[in-house]
mmCIF file of C-alpha atoms in Angstrom:
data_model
loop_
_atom_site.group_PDB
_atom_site.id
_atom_site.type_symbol
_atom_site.label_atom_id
_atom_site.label_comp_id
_atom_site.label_asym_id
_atom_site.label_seq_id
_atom_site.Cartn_x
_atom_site.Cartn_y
_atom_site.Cartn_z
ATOM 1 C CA UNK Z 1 302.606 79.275 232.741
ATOM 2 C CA UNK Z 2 301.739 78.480 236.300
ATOM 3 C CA UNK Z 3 299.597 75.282 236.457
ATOM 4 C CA UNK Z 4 296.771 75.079 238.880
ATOM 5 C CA UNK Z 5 298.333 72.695 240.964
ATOM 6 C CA UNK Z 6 301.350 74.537 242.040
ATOM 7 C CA UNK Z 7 301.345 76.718 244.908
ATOM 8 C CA UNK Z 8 301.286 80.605 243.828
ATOM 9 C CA UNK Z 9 303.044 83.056 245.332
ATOM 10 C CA UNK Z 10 302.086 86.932 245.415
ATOM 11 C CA UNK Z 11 303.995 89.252 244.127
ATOM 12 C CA UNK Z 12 304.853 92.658 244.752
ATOM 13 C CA UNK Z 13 306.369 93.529 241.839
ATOM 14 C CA UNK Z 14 302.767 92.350 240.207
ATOM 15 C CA UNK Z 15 301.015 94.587 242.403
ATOM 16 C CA UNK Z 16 303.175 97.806 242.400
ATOM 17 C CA UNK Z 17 302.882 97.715 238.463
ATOM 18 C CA UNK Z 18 298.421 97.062 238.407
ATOM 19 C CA UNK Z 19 298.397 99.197 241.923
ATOM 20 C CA UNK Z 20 299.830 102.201 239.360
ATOM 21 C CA UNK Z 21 298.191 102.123 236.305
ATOM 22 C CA UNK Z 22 295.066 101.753 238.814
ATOM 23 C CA UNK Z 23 296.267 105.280 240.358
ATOM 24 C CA UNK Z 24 297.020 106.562 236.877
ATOM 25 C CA UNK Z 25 292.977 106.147 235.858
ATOM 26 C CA UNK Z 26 290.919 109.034 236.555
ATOM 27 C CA UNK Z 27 288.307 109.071 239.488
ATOM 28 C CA UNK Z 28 285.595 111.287 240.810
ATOM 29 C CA UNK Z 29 286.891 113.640 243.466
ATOM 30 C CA UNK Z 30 286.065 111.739 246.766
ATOM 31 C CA UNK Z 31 282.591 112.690 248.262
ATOM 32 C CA UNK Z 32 281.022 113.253 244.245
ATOM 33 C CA UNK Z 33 277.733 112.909 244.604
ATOM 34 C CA UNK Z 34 276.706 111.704 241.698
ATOM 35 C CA UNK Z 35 275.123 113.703 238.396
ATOM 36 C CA UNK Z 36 271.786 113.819 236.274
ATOM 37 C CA UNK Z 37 272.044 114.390 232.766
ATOM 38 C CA UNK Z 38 269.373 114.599 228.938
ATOM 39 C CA UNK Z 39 270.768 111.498 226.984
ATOM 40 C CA UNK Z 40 270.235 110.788 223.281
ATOM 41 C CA UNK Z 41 270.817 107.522 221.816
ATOM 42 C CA UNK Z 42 270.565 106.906 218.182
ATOM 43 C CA UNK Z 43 271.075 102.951 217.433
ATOM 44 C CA UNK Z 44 271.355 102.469 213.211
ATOM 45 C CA UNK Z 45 271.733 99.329 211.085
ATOM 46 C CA UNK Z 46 272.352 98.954 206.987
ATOM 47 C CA UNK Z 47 268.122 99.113 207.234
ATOM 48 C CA UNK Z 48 267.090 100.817 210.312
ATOM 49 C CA UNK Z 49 267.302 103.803 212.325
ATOM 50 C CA UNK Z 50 266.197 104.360 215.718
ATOM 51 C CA UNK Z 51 266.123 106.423 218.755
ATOM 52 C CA UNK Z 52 265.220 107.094 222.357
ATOM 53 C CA UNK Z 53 265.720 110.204 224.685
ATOM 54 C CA UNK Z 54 264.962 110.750 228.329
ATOM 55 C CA UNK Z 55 267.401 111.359 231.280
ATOM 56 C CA UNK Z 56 269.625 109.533 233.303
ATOM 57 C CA UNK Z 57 270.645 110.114 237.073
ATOM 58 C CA UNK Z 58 273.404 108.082 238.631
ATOM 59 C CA UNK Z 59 273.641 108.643 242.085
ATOM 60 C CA UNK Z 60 276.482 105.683 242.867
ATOM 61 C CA UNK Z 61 278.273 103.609 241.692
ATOM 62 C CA UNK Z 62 275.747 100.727 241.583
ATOM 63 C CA UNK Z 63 272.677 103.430 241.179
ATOM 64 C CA UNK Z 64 271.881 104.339 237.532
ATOM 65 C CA UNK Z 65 268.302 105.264 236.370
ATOM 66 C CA UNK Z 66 267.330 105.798 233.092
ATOM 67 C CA UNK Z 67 263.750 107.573 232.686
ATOM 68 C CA UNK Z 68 262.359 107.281 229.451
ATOM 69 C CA UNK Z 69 258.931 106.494 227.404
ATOM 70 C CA UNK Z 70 260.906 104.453 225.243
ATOM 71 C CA UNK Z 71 261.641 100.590 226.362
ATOM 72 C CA UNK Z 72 263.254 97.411 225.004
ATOM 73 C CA UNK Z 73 266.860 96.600 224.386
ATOM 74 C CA UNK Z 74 268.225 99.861 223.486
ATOM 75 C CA UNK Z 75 267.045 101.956 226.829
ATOM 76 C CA UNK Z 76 268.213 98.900 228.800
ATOM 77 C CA UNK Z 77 271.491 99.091 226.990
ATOM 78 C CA UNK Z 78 271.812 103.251 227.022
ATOM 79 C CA UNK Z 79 271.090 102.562 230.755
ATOM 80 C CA UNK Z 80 273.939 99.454 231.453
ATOM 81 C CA UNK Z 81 276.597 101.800 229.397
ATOM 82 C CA UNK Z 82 275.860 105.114 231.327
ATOM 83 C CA UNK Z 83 275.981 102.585 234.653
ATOM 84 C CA UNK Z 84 279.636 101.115 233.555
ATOM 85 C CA UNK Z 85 281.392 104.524 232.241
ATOM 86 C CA UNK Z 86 280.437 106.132 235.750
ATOM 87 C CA UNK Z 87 281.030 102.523 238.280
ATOM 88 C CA UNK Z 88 284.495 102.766 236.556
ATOM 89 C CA UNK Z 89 284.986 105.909 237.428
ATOM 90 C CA UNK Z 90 283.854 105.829 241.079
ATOM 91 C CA UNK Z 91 286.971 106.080 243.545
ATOM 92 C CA UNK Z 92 287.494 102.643 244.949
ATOM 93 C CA UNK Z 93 290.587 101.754 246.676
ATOM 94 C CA UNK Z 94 292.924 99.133 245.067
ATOM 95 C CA UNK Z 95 292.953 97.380 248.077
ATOM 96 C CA UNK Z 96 289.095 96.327 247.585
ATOM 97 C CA UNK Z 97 289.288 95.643 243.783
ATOM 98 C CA UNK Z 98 292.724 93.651 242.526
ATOM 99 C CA UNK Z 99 294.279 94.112 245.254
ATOM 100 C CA UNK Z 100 292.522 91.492 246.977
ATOM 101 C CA UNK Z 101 293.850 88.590 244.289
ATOM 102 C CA UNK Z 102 297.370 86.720 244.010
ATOM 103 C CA UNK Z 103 299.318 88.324 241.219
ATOM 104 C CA UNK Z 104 302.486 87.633 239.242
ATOM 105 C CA UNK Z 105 304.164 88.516 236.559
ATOM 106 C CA UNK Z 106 304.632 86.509 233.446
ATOM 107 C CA UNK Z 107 306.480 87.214 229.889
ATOM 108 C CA UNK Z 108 308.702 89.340 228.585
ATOM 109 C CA UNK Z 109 308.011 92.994 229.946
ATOM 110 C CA UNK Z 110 309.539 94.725 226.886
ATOM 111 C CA UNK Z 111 306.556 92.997 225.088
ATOM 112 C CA UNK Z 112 304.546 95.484 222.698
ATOM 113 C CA UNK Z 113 300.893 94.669 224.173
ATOM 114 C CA UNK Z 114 302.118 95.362 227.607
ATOM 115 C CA UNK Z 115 303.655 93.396 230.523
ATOM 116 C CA UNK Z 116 301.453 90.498 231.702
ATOM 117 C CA UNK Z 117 299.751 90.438 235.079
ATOM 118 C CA UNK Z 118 297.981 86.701 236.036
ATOM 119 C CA UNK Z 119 295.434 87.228 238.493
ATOM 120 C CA UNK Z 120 295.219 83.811 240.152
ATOM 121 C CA UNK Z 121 292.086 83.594 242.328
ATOM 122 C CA UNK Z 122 289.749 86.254 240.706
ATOM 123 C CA UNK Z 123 286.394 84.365 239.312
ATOM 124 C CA UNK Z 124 287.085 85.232 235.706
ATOM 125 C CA UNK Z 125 290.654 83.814 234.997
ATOM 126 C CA UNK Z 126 291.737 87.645 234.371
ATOM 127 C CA UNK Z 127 295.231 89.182 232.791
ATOM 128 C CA UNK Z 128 296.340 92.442 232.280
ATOM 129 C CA UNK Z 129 298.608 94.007 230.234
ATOM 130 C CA UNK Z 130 300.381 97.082 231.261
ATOM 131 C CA UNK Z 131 302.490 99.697 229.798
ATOM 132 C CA UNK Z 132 303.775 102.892 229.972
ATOM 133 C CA UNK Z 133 301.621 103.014 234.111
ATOM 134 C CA UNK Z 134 298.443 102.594 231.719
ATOM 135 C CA UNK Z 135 296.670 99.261 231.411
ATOM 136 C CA UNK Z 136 296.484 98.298 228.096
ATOM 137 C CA UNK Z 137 294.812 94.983 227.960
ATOM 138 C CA UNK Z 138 292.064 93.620 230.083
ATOM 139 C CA UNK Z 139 291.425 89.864 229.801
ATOM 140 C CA UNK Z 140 288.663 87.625 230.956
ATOM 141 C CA UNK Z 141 286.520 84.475 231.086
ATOM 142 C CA UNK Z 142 282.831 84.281 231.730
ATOM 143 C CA UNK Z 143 281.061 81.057 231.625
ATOM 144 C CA UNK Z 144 281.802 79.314 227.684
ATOM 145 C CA UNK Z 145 282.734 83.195 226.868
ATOM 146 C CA UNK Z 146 286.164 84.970 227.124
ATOM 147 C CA UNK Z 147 287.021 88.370 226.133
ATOM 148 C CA UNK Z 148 289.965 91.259 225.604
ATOM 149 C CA UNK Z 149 289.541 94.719 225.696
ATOM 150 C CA UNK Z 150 292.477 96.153 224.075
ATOM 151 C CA UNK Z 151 292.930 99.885 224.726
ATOM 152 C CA UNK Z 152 293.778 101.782 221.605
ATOM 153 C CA UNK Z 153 294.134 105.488 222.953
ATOM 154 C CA UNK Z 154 294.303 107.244 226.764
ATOM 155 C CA UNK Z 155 293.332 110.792 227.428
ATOM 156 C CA UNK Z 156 295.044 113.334 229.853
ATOM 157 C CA UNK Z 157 292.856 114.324 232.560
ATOM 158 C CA UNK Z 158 292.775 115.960 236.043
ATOM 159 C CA UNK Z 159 295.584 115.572 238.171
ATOM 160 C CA UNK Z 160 298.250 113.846 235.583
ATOM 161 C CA UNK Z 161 295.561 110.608 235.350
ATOM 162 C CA UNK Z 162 294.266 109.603 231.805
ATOM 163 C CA UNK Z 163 290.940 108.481 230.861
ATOM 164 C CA UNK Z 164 290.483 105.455 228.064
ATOM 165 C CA UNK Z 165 289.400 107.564 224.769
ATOM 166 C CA UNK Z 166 289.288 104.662 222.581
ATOM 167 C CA UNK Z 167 289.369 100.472 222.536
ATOM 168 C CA UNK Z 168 288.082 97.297 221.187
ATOM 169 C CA UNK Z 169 286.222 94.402 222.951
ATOM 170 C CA UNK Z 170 286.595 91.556 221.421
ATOM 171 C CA UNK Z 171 284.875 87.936 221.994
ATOM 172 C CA UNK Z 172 285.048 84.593 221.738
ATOM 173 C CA UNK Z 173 283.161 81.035 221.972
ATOM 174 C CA UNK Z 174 284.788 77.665 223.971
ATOM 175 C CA UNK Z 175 285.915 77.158 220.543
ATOM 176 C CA UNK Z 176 287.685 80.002 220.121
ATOM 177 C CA UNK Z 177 285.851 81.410 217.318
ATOM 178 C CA UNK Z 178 285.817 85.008 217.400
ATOM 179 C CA UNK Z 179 282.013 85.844 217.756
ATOM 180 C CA UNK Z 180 281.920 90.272 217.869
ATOM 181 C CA UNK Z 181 283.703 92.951 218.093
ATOM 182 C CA UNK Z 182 283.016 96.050 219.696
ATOM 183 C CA UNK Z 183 284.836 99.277 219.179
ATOM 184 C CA UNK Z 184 284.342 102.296 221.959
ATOM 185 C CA UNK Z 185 285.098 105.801 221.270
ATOM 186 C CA UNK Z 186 284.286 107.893 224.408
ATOM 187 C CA UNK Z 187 284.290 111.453 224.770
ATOM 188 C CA UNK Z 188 284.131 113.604 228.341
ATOM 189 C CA UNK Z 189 283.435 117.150 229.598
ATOM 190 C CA UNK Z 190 284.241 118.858 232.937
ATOM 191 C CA UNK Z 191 281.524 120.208 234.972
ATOM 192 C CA UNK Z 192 281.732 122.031 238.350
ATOM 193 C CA UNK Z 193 285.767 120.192 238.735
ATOM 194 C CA UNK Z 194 284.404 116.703 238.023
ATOM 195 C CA UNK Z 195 285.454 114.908 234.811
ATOM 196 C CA UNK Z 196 282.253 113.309 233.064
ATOM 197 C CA UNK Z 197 280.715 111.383 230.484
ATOM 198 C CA UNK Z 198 279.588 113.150 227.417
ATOM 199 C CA UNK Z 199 279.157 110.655 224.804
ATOM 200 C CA UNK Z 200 279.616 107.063 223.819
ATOM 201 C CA UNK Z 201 279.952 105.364 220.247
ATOM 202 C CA UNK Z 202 280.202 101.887 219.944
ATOM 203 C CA UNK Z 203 280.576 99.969 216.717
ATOM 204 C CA UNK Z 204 279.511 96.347 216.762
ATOM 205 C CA UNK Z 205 280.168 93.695 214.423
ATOM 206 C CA UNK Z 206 278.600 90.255 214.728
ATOM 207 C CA UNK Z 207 277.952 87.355 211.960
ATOM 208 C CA UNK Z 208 274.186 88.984 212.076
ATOM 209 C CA UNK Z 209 275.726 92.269 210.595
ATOM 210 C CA UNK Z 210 277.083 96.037 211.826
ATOM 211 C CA UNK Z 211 275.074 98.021 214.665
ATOM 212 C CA UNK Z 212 276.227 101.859 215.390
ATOM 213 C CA UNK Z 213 275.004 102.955 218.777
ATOM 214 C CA UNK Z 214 275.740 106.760 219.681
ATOM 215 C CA UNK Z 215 274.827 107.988 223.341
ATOM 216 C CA UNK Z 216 275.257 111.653 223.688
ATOM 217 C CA UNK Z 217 274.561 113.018 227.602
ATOM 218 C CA UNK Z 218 273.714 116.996 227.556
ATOM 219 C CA UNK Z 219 272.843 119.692 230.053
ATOM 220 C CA UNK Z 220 275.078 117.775 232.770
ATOM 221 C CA UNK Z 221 274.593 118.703 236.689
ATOM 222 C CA UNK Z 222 275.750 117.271 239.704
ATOM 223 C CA UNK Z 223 273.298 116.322 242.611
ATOM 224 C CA UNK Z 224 272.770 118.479 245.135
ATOM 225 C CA UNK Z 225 272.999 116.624 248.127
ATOM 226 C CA UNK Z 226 272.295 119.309 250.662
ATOM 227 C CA UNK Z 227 268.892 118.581 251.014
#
């Protein structure tokens, strides 16, 4: 491992391997303008059941809005997941995301999780893991928190890119207890030659028990920007 002392040097190799499994990701065709959608959300304990509906417009990648007569935790959360599946999706060159940061390589790249990427000047100490031109791992600190999302299954989609189908978030305390889990299963549809979201589930397990939270978008239509 590199310590923080030592002088880092990019490399290329680093960035050809994250620069590909960044092309390999799906993104909206350039100029999308954005889509408005009915959402569901059903949120369920081992006691409780509850549920919100409304609809959500996203009209960038930083420009969600969730309208709803429902409020507290769960819209704000339906709104911050509909707000990350689509910024994740937005096309962004590589050049203006991890492109910007000193990479290198580090490990064995025959290793099962994936070849290791260091990213050595980001804000949140972050790896990756890639293999097979997909990421596989993402890993980050924030604060007293760090965290891995380990991707569990890909989709094909347009254009020979893949979209993440299925992975686990996991966290953990400056003590390195692990504190949750979250498991994502997310499901898509095409509408008018744009890839979307059509539904979220995420399964979270914490010492205060197990949450199910299902988000299901319907009757899905891009913007019309022509006015």
């Amino acid at each position: 491992m590199v310590t923080t002392h030592e002088k880092v040097n990019n490399q290329p190799a680093a960035h050809a391997l994250l620069r590909a499994a960044h092309d390999n990701g799906y993104r909206f065709p350039a100029g999308f303008p954005g889509f408005t959608a009915t959402i569901e959300v059903v949120e369920s304990t081992a006691e409780t059941t509850q549920k919100i509906a409304g609809t959500v417009t996203v009209s960038g990648p930083r420009a969600t809005t969730l309208t709803t007569e429902a409020s507290g935790d769960l819209a704000t959360w339906a709104e911050r997941e509909v707000a990350s599946i689509a910024g994740h999706r937005w096309p962004t060159p590589y050049e203006e995301g991890d492109g910007r940061w000193t990479l290198t390589t580090e490990d064995d790249p025959e290793n099962a999780l994936g070849q290791l990427i260091v990213v050595h000047d980001d804000p949140f100490t972050s790896r990756y893991r890639v293999r097979n031109g997909s990421i596989t791992q993402v890993i980050r600190t924030m604060g007293p928190t760090s965290f891995t999302i380990s991707m569990q299954q890909h989709q094909p989609a347009a254009g020979g890119t893949t979209l993440p189908a299925a992975y686990t978030v996991s966290f953990w305390d400056a003590s390195g207890r692990l504190t949750r889990t979250d498991s994502y299963s997310d499901t898509y549809t095409t509408v008018d030659g744009a890839t979307l979201p059509a539904g979220r589930r995420v399964l979270t397990a914490t010492d205060d028990g197990f949450v199910g939270r299902d988000l299901t978008l319907s009757d899905i239509k891009l913007l019309d920007t022509s006015e």
